Amino acid sequence: MPKSLKIASGVVALLVIVVVAALLFVRANVSKPVIEAAASEALGMEVRVGGRLATGIFPTLHVTLQDVRIRNRGADVATTREAQIWIDFLPLLHKEVRIGKIALSHARISIERNRDGKFNFEKPEATGVTLPALDLASVSISDGTLHYANKQSGDIFEGRHCSLDVHRLLLSRGKGSDLMKHLSITADLACGEYQKNDLTVSDLKFSADGKNGVFHLKPVTMHLFGAQGSGTIEADFSKAVPLYHVRYSLPQFHIEEFFKTQSPRKIARGPMDFEANLTMQGKTLNEMRQTMAGQISLRGKGLTLEGTDLDREFSQYAASQKFNLVDVGAFFFAGPLGTVVTKGYDFAGIFQGSGGSSEIHTLVSDWSVEHGVAQAQDVAFATNKNRMALQGGLDFANDRFVDVTTALIDVKGCAKVRQKIHGTFEKPVVEQPSFLESLAGPPLKLLKKGRDLFPGGACEVFYAGSVAPPK
């Protein structure tokens, strides 16, 4: 026992001497000017430590920096109230400083894309920069904020109260332009609130796993429009052109919560289901929109439109023409599609008819997307007494309507009244309605009576989808 105690005591003493020596080495070689110079050279941006620098050995050897700022072109790219850097012990014996873990608290990362397409963290000569190899066991951010502004499109994104836990981050040496091909990562991200322009999402969470340029984000969950949505994102950067596959489902979301982002008025209420399964490829947003393909579906039952009685309006439509059928058809574009294709509409004024409300028993809006154009597959809704349907396409790549026609249809699916819309989403052009059935003139009355005698007569079927006629 005494001999064992002496050996143990000697080992502990030796360990203490080594740790103290390592600490002295760190204090002698790690100072604010050294860190600022090394980090600035590595990032190609200005790095400043405004607060104090401290070193410690418990629970492991680490350096604490306060008030760290990263600037480029005179503006902040990232700031953090406190940064802790854990240093691997054994490499210090060879007088090497190797970082094993980084923890940031109250960090804010601000990324901007200028009108010329350049990011605020880029250098003019950044294209051919060779990135150093990197191997970190852990990176964490607590109570962080991510801000993104695109001055080309006007979009602004911000995630608040975010936490990030990177369990492993590997970066092999390579060109900066091929960053994603050389990156391997396993991480979990959660943001208490995420906002895009006027749209707010809460409780956003996902896990990321990436290797050899292929990344999987799943499950991606969030609280949106009073419902819990979930999905997956796959991104493949291993090829010359990045490829993306997005699946998303938002069951039983509240349509009234969506319309709050468009107008303060109460427009509609009720539950709806949204699903999307899309693939796209490209290096820019425009390229991705042009190659988008897949399916989009929006469905609902037991909905209510506020502000007008559609059945009463439809019965008086031939005489009054108080509103466009296209305005009613805009309801087809509700839900997540609405923010894209209804920019030219004033939702506050669409349903200001004779007052009252309308019951929508069934609404189906199924679309097939190819080369950035969504084509209507089954798009219609039914009220107590009427059905209305839509045909045509939505060109997301060029923000245009493609031969879109809305129609009031009879029990056979034949159009009684049609109205077309074309032009851009921003400035749609709505044509005058075309009446295929009218009771205004005596000759047409006779035609109608004759058709009534032979109910099996032929007609041009406008709609043959899943929405049944009212009983």
XYZ file of C-alpha atoms in Angstrom:
471
model
C 0.000 0.000 0.000
C 2.646 2.594 0.917
C 4.444 1.872 -2.328
C 1.186 2.174 -4.322
C 0.404 5.467 -2.576
C 3.833 6.814 -3.419
C 3.401 5.853 -7.077
C -0.048 7.417 -7.156
C 1.231 10.560 -5.457
C 4.056 10.781 -7.950
C 1.661 10.451 -10.887
C -0.614 13.159 -9.473
C 2.346 15.456 -8.839
C 3.635 14.894 -12.356
C 0.168 15.570 -13.773
C -0.108 18.819 -11.813
C 3.338 19.908 -13.047
C 2.368 19.144 -16.666
C -0.973 20.973 -16.362
C 0.683 24.017 -14.775
C 3.337 23.988 -17.477
C 0.654 23.757 -20.150
C -1.264 26.608 -18.550
C 1.867 28.759 -18.458
C 2.490 27.900 -22.112
C -1.060 28.920 -23.045
C -0.819 32.166 -21.077
C 2.511 32.961 -22.690
C 1.398 32.156 -26.233
C -2.310 32.988 -26.188
C -3.041 36.674 -25.771
C -5.624 39.040 -27.245
C -3.273 40.391 -29.943
C -2.189 36.865 -30.900
C -5.786 35.600 -31.066
C -6.996 38.673 -32.983
C -4.171 38.392 -35.521
C -4.545 34.630 -36.025
C -8.347 34.749 -36.297
C -8.290 37.765 -38.634
C -5.831 36.023 -40.947
C -7.806 32.775 -40.927
C -11.187 34.418 -41.592
C -10.011 37.221 -43.844
C -12.016 39.630 -41.682
C -11.299 41.906 -38.754
C -11.563 40.128 -35.390
C -11.484 42.106 -32.141
C -11.730 41.041 -28.493
C -13.258 43.970 -26.591
C -13.490 42.311 -23.167
C -11.146 40.395 -20.942
C -9.273 37.185 -21.692
C -9.015 34.494 -19.028
C -7.524 31.011 -18.872
C -8.474 28.067 -16.659
C -7.760 24.390 -16.137
C -11.070 23.114 -14.754
C -12.803 21.020 -15.876
C -10.263 21.089 -18.740
C -7.852 23.613 -20.132
C -9.795 26.504 -21.693
C -9.654 30.152 -22.707
C -12.564 32.580 -22.167
C -12.987 35.662 -24.370
C -15.574 38.369 -23.790
C -17.129 40.762 -26.296
C -15.806 39.262 -29.532
C -16.655 41.009 -32.817
C -16.041 39.922 -36.395
C -16.289 42.732 -38.946
C -15.964 42.971 -42.709
C -16.230 46.058 -44.887
C -16.929 48.159 -41.810
C -19.992 46.185 -40.612
C -20.511 43.457 -37.998
C -20.793 39.939 -39.385
C -20.841 38.189 -35.993
C -20.705 39.175 -32.347
C -20.762 37.161 -29.138
C -20.921 38.211 -25.525
C -18.691 35.348 -24.446
C -16.648 32.701 -26.253
C -15.069 29.726 -24.534
C -12.388 27.715 -26.306
C -11.325 24.330 -24.963
C -7.774 23.322 -25.838
C -6.671 19.702 -26.254
C -4.120 18.848 -23.602
C -1.770 16.329 -25.239
C -0.776 18.449 -28.291
C 0.504 21.097 -25.866
C 3.285 18.703 -24.900
C 4.539 19.241 -28.457
C 3.941 22.989 -28.191
C 0.900 22.787 -30.469
C -2.418 24.528 -29.757
C -5.313 22.413 -30.984
C -8.909 23.474 -30.342
C -11.313 20.712 -29.344
C -14.473 22.631 -28.455
C -15.954 26.109 -28.900
C -18.959 27.507 -27.012
C -20.580 30.867 -27.801
C -23.234 32.568 -25.689
C -25.522 35.425 -26.776
C -24.089 35.326 -30.294
C -25.550 37.260 -33.232
C -24.680 36.296 -36.804
C -25.696 38.816 -39.482
C -25.468 37.692 -43.102
C -26.358 40.086 -45.909
C -26.448 39.635 -49.655
C -25.857 42.874 -51.502
C -27.518 43.954 -54.737
C -24.474 42.751 -56.658
C -24.953 39.232 -55.252
C -21.939 39.377 -52.914
C -22.226 38.324 -49.260
C -20.994 40.596 -46.502
C -18.487 37.969 -45.328
C -16.895 37.531 -48.767
C -13.567 38.980 -49.855
C -13.056 40.219 -53.427
C -10.476 37.477 -54.013
C -12.448 34.789 -52.148
C -12.993 32.536 -55.194
C -9.618 30.846 -55.079
C -9.080 30.829 -51.324
C -7.917 27.492 -49.881
C -9.597 26.601 -46.603
C -7.508 24.998 -43.848
C -8.404 21.572 -42.462
C -10.566 21.688 -39.344
C -11.520 19.050 -36.775
C -13.739 20.109 -33.877
C -15.325 17.691 -31.441
C -17.990 20.182 -30.397
C -19.356 23.637 -31.223
C -22.282 25.127 -29.351
C -24.263 28.368 -29.429
C -26.723 29.344 -26.704
C -29.359 32.102 -26.919
C -28.180 33.074 -30.387
C -29.679 35.192 -33.152
C -29.342 34.554 -36.883
C -30.169 37.499 -39.156
C -30.245 37.257 -42.963
C -31.117 40.079 -45.367
C -31.220 39.752 -49.154
C -31.082 43.203 -50.743
C -31.731 41.669 -54.164
C -35.127 40.214 -53.253
C -35.954 42.304 -50.204
C -36.385 39.196 -48.028
C -35.413 39.351 -44.366
C -35.070 36.253 -42.145
C -34.316 36.205 -38.446
C -34.106 33.338 -35.983
C -34.179 34.297 -32.313
C -33.443 32.412 -29.072
C -31.532 29.787 -31.045
C -29.369 26.990 -29.688
C -26.923 24.998 -31.788
C -25.089 21.836 -30.767
C -22.540 20.523 -33.251
C -21.386 17.082 -32.150
C -18.677 16.782 -34.784
C -17.375 19.161 -37.415
C -14.784 18.093 -39.981
C -13.507 20.252 -42.813
C -10.910 18.873 -45.189
C -8.512 21.209 -46.906
C -9.939 22.601 -50.144
C -11.186 25.612 -52.079
C -13.590 27.973 -50.384
C -15.994 27.695 -53.321
C -16.311 23.954 -52.587
C -16.941 24.396 -48.861
C -20.010 22.121 -48.700
C -18.205 19.293 -50.543
C -15.457 19.194 -47.908
C -17.697 19.603 -44.844
C -18.914 16.814 -42.564
C -21.171 17.687 -39.657
C -23.608 16.277 -37.112
C -25.691 18.906 -35.346
C -28.990 19.866 -33.684
C -30.577 23.306 -34.086
C -33.555 24.825 -32.263
C -34.957 28.366 -32.501
C -37.715 29.659 -30.281
C -38.891 32.025 -33.006
C -38.179 32.399 -36.705
C -39.475 35.307 -38.766
C -39.510 35.919 -42.533
C -40.818 39.373 -43.361
C -44.329 39.292 -41.777
C -44.478 35.502 -41.288
C -43.576 34.147 -37.842
C -42.751 30.504 -37.079
C -42.208 29.241 -33.538
C -40.413 26.247 -32.053
C -38.303 25.451 -35.130
C -36.128 22.340 -34.671
C -34.100 19.989 -36.847
C -31.160 17.592 -36.766
C -28.497 17.747 -39.480
C -26.199 14.993 -40.650
C -23.813 15.587 -43.531
C -20.865 13.813 -45.097
C -19.059 14.001 -48.449
C -21.271 16.837 -49.600
C -24.612 15.105 -48.883
C -26.714 16.573 -46.044
C -29.912 15.340 -44.398
C -32.080 17.579 -42.213
C -34.714 15.550 -40.393
C -37.078 15.872 -38.853
C -37.656 19.575 -39.487
C -40.484 20.565 -37.130
C -42.110 23.932 -36.482
C -45.284 25.542 -35.186
C -47.012 27.499 -37.969
C -50.532 28.902 -38.386
C -51.674 27.224 -35.182
C -50.450 23.744 -36.185
C -47.376 21.551 -35.929
C -45.627 20.961 -39.242
C -42.854 18.508 -40.028
C -40.691 17.511 -42.956
C -37.277 16.587 -44.293
C -34.676 18.316 -46.454
C -31.966 16.548 -48.442
C -29.206 18.570 -50.083
C -26.537 17.066 -52.349
C -23.526 19.317 -53.000
C -21.277 16.524 -54.270
C -22.032 17.272 -57.922
C -21.379 20.353 -60.038
C -24.932 21.648 -59.444
C -26.524 21.262 -55.972
C -29.652 19.095 -55.785
C -32.412 19.524 -53.165
C -35.370 17.370 -52.116
C -37.949 18.880 -49.746
C -40.877 17.091 -48.124
C -43.214 19.021 -45.835
C -46.583 18.454 -44.190
C -48.728 20.909 -42.216
C -51.908 19.093 -41.140
C -54.948 20.892 -39.730
C -53.474 24.398 -39.842
C -55.860 27.294 -39.186
C -56.639 29.223 -42.364
C -57.544 32.281 -40.277
C -53.993 32.381 -38.929
C -52.632 32.437 -42.476
C -54.923 35.269 -43.561
C -53.751 37.363 -40.609
C -50.450 37.704 -42.482
C -52.366 39.191 -45.441
C -55.038 41.373 -43.871
C -56.300 42.437 -40.415
C -59.874 41.583 -41.502
C -61.439 38.210 -40.797
C -61.555 36.528 -44.197
C -61.924 32.808 -43.568
C -61.755 30.221 -40.821
C -61.419 26.486 -40.548
C -58.804 23.680 -40.672
C -56.788 22.778 -43.765
C -54.077 20.273 -44.692
C -50.993 21.175 -46.711
C -48.422 18.813 -48.235
C -45.484 19.343 -50.574
C -42.950 16.978 -52.131
C -40.523 18.941 -54.311
C -37.116 18.556 -55.919
C -35.009 21.365 -57.365
C -31.440 22.051 -58.381
C -29.288 25.084 -58.961
C -26.793 27.460 -57.409
C -29.177 30.422 -57.251
C -32.785 30.844 -56.128
C -33.861 31.576 -59.689
C -32.218 28.371 -60.973
C -33.952 26.346 -58.250
C -37.353 27.820 -59.111
C -36.844 27.012 -62.801
C -36.066 23.343 -62.061
C -38.664 22.768 -59.348
C -40.696 19.573 -59.776
C -43.074 17.496 -57.637
C -46.515 17.800 -56.050
C -48.307 20.372 -53.868
C -51.647 19.725 -52.168
C -53.994 21.915 -50.121
C -57.263 20.486 -48.792
C -59.949 21.486 -46.338
C -63.458 20.675 -45.103
C -65.963 22.633 -43.063
C -64.530 26.051 -43.939
C -66.242 29.420 -43.655
C -65.709 32.527 -45.778
C -66.583 35.790 -44.065
C -68.050 38.918 -45.656
C -70.247 37.505 -48.397
C -72.826 34.832 -49.150
C -71.379 33.177 -52.257
C -74.538 31.222 -53.084
C -76.580 34.439 -53.102
C -73.904 36.225 -55.123
C -73.717 33.380 -57.638
C -77.515 33.367 -58.083
C -77.443 37.091 -58.904
C -74.136 37.017 -60.742
C -75.449 37.293 -64.299
C -77.319 40.488 -63.477
C -75.026 42.208 -60.972
C -71.460 40.994 -61.675
C -70.486 42.588 -58.370
C -67.205 40.756 -58.126
C -64.819 38.733 -60.245
C -64.888 34.958 -60.166
C -61.112 35.231 -60.057
C -61.388 36.974 -56.703
C -63.270 33.969 -55.382
C -60.721 31.714 -57.075
C -57.979 33.429 -55.097
C -59.142 31.321 -52.191
C -57.641 28.335 -54.031
C -54.236 29.930 -53.487
C -54.654 30.152 -49.729
C -52.235 28.496 -47.361
C -48.475 28.462 -47.966
C -48.980 29.050 -51.715
C -50.818 32.262 -51.040
C -47.772 34.333 -50.174
C -46.397 33.635 -53.666
C -49.302 33.879 -56.091
C -51.669 36.361 -54.445
C -49.293 39.330 -54.162
C -51.442 41.305 -56.610
C -54.626 40.923 -54.585
C -56.064 43.036 -51.814
C -57.425 40.380 -49.461
C -59.195 43.041 -47.415
C -61.423 43.874 -50.384
C -62.008 40.515 -52.062
C -65.054 39.307 -50.135
C -66.903 42.553 -49.483
C -70.154 41.429 -51.041
C -73.649 41.557 -49.646
C -72.511 40.524 -46.188
C -73.047 37.290 -44.358
C -70.851 34.228 -44.727
C -70.383 31.158 -46.909
C -69.940 27.517 -45.994
C -67.266 25.669 -47.977
C -68.029 21.980 -47.540
C -65.001 20.725 -49.472
C -61.948 22.420 -50.952
C -59.322 20.547 -52.983
C -56.269 22.206 -54.510
C -53.838 19.631 -55.964
C -51.001 20.732 -58.243
C -48.284 18.989 -60.229
C -45.044 20.943 -60.653
C -42.585 20.545 -63.520
C -39.812 22.905 -64.656
C -41.015 25.509 -62.182
C -44.632 25.531 -63.427
C -47.433 24.266 -61.158
C -50.287 22.786 -63.193
C -53.751 22.389 -61.649
C -54.677 18.694 -61.317
C -57.765 18.826 -59.109
C -58.729 22.341 -58.000
C -62.293 23.073 -56.894
C -64.588 23.815 -53.961
C -68.271 23.259 -53.174
C -70.687 25.450 -51.217
C -74.243 24.581 -50.188
C -75.563 25.148 -53.727
C -72.638 25.652 -56.112
C -69.308 24.348 -57.294
C -66.415 26.338 -58.632
C -63.288 24.955 -60.322
C -59.998 26.149 -61.738
C -57.715 25.110 -64.596
C -54.320 26.360 -65.700
C -50.837 26.829 -64.358
C -48.673 28.993 -62.145
C -45.199 29.793 -63.457
C -43.065 30.251 -60.316
C -39.899 30.712 -62.363
C -41.296 33.814 -64.098
C -44.014 34.835 -61.599
C -46.818 34.517 -64.157
C -50.257 32.964 -64.571
C -50.411 30.381 -67.404
C -53.847 30.048 -69.048
C -55.659 30.169 -65.697
C -59.438 29.928 -65.935
C -61.971 29.883 -63.110
C -65.481 28.607 -63.750
C -68.814 28.157 -62.061
C -69.839 24.601 -62.981
C -73.049 22.581 -63.041
C -73.743 19.060 -61.782
C -72.153 17.561 -64.914
C -68.961 19.546 -64.457
C -69.755 21.825 -67.420
C -68.872 25.505 -67.104
C -71.777 27.950 -66.803
C -69.553 31.007 -66.479
C -65.826 31.284 -67.180
C -63.304 33.961 -66.439
C -59.620 34.008 -67.357
C -56.601 35.553 -65.675
C -53.142 36.112 -67.120
C -50.127 38.329 -66.598
C -47.772 38.466 -63.643
C -48.508 37.595 -60.033
C -47.731 41.214 -59.157
C -50.061 42.730 -61.768
C -52.642 40.149 -62.852
C -54.946 40.912 -65.800
C -58.515 39.640 -65.345
C -60.697 39.318 -68.432
C -64.439 39.889 -68.574
C -66.529 36.806 -67.706
C -67.803 34.587 -70.491
C -71.393 33.381 -69.981
C -71.953 29.951 -71.460
C -75.439 29.695 -69.971
C -77.841 32.614 -69.589
C -81.540 33.176 -68.999
C -81.492 36.706 -70.390
C -82.854 36.143 -73.920
C -85.835 34.124 -75.239
C -83.766 32.047 -77.719
C -81.455 30.893 -74.947
C -84.467 30.120 -72.786
C -85.736 27.748 -75.480
C -82.297 26.153 -75.768
C -82.176 25.610 -72.042
C -85.650 24.075 -71.995
C -84.667 21.788 -74.832
C -81.548 20.696 -72.983
C -83.603 20.038 -69.872
C -85.739 17.593 -71.856
C -82.586 15.624 -72.721
C -80.443 15.744 -69.565
C -77.977 13.281 -71.059
C -76.978 15.759 -73.753
C -73.311 16.377 -74.447
C -71.379 19.253 -72.912
C -67.771 20.279 -72.667
C -66.707 19.015 -69.247
C -64.638 21.631 -67.462
C -64.161 19.732 -64.190
C -64.139 15.972 -63.429
C -62.268 15.943 -60.117
C -63.000 14.686 -56.616
C -65.221 17.534 -55.352
C -68.788 16.295 -55.641
C -71.666 18.627 -56.563
C -73.864 19.897 -53.721
C -76.827 17.678 -52.853
